Tab-separated table of C-alpha atoms and ligand atoms in Angstrom:
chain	number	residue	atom	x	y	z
A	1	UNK	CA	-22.200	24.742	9.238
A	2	UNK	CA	-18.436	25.276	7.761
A	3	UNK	CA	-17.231	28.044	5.980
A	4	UNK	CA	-13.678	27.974	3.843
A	5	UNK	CA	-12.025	30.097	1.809
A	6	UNK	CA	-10.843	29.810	-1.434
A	7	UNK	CA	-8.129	31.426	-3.257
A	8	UNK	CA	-9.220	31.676	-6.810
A	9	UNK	CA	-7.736	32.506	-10.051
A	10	UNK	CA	-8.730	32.601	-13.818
A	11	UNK	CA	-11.723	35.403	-13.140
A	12	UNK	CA	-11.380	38.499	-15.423
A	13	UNK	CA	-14.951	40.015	-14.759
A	14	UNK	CA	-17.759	40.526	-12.417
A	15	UNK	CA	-20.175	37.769	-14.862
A	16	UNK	CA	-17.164	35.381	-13.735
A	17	UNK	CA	-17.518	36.163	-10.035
A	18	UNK	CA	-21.699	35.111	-10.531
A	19	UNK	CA	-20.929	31.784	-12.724
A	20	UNK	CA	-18.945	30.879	-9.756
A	21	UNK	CA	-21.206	31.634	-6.877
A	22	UNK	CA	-24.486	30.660	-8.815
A	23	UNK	CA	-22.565	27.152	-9.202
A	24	UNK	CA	-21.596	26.388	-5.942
A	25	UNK	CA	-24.669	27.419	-4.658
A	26	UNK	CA	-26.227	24.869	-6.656
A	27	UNK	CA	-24.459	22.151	-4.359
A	28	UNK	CA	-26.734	20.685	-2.645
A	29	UNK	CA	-25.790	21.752	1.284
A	30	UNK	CA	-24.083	25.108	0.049
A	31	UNK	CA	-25.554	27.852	2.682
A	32	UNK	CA	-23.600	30.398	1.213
A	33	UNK	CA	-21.207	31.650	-1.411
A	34	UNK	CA	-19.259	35.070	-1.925
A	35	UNK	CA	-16.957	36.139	-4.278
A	36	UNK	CA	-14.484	38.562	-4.426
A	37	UNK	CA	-13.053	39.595	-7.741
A	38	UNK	CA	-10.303	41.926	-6.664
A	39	UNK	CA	-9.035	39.955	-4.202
A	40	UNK	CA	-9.690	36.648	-5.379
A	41	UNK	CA	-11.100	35.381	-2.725
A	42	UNK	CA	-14.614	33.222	-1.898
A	43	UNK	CA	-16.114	32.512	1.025
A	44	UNK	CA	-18.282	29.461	1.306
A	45	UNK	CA	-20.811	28.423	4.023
A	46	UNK	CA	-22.007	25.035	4.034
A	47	UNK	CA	-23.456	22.228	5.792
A	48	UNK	CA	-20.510	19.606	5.969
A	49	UNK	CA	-22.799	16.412	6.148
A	50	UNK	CA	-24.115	17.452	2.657
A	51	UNK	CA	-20.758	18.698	0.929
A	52	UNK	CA	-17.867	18.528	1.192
A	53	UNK	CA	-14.580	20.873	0.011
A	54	UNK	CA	-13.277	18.898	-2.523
A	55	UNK	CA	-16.802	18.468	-4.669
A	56	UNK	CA	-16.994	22.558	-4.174
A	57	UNK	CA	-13.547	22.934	-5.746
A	58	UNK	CA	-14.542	20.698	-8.661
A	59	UNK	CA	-17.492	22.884	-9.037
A	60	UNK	CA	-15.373	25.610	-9.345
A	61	UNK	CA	-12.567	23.790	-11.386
A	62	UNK	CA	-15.505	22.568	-13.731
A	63	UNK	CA	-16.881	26.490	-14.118
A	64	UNK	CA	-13.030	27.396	-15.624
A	65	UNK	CA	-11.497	28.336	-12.894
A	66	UNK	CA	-8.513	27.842	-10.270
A	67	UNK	CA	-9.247	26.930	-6.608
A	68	UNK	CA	-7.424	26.110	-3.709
A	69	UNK	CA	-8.028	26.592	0.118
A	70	UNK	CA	-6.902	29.472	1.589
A	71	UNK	CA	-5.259	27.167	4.926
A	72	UNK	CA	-3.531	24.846	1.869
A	73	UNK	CA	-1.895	27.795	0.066
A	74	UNK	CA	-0.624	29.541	3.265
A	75	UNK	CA	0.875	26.133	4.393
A	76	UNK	CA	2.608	26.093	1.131
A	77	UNK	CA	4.200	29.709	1.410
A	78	UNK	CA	5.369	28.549	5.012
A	79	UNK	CA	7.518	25.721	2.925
A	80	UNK	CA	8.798	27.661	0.557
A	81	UNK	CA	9.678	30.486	2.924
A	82	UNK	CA	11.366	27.600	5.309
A	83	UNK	CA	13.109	26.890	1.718
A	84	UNK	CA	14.611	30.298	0.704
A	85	UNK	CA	15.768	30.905	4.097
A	86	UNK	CA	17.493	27.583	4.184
A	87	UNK	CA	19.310	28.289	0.598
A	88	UNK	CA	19.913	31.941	2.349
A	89	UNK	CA	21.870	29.784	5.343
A	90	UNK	CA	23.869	28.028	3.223
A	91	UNK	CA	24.898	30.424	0.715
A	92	UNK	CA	26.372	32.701	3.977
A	93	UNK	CA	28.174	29.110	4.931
A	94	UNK	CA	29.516	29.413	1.693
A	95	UNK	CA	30.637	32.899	1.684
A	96	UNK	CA	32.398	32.183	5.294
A	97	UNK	CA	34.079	29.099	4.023
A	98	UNK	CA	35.730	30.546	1.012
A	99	UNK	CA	37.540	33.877	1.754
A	100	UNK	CA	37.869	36.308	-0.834
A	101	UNK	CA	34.968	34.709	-3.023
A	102	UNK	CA	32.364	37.069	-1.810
B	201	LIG	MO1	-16.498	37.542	-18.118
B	201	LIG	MO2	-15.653	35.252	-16.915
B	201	LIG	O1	-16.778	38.212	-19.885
B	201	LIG	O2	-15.558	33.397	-17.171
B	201	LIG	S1	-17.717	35.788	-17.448
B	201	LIG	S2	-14.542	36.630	-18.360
């Protein structure tokens, strides 16, 4: 058994939250599936020689909604966070190289 988390978006109310687990547990291998409305979160329980991640994002995509894995998101922030404070680096090289200019 695996479980992943999802970062979801798109769900507005608590009949949203059911389509989504009532449709991934329909997977065939799907253990279990949780939803969390306020914090947009799922947790999903499965047997990984069954199912895979990417069919229970489509499932998810197909019910309306916005999925992603929680690891793949936070991987992303690290980027962009490696980004800003790369722009941050060279706007102080900047400053240093041009007296009087900031
Ligand atoms: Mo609620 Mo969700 O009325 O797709 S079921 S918005």
């Amino acid at each position: 058994m695996k479980t992943i988390h999802l970062r979801i978006t798109g769900m507005t109310c608590a009949s949203c939250v059911l389509h989504i687990e009532t449709d991934i547990k329909e997977l065939d291998g799907v253990k279990e599936a949780v939803v969390n409305l306020p914090l947009k979160r799922g947790e999903v329980t499965f047997d990984p020689d069954k199912v895979d991640e990417k069919r229970i994002l489509e499932t998810v995509k197909k019910a309306g909604y916005k999925a992603v894995v929680e690891e793949a998101e936070r991987r992303m922030h690290l980027v962009q966070r490696n980004r800003r404070r790369t722009t941050q680096t060279h706007a102080r090289k900047w400053r240093a190289a041009l007296p009087g200019y900031a």
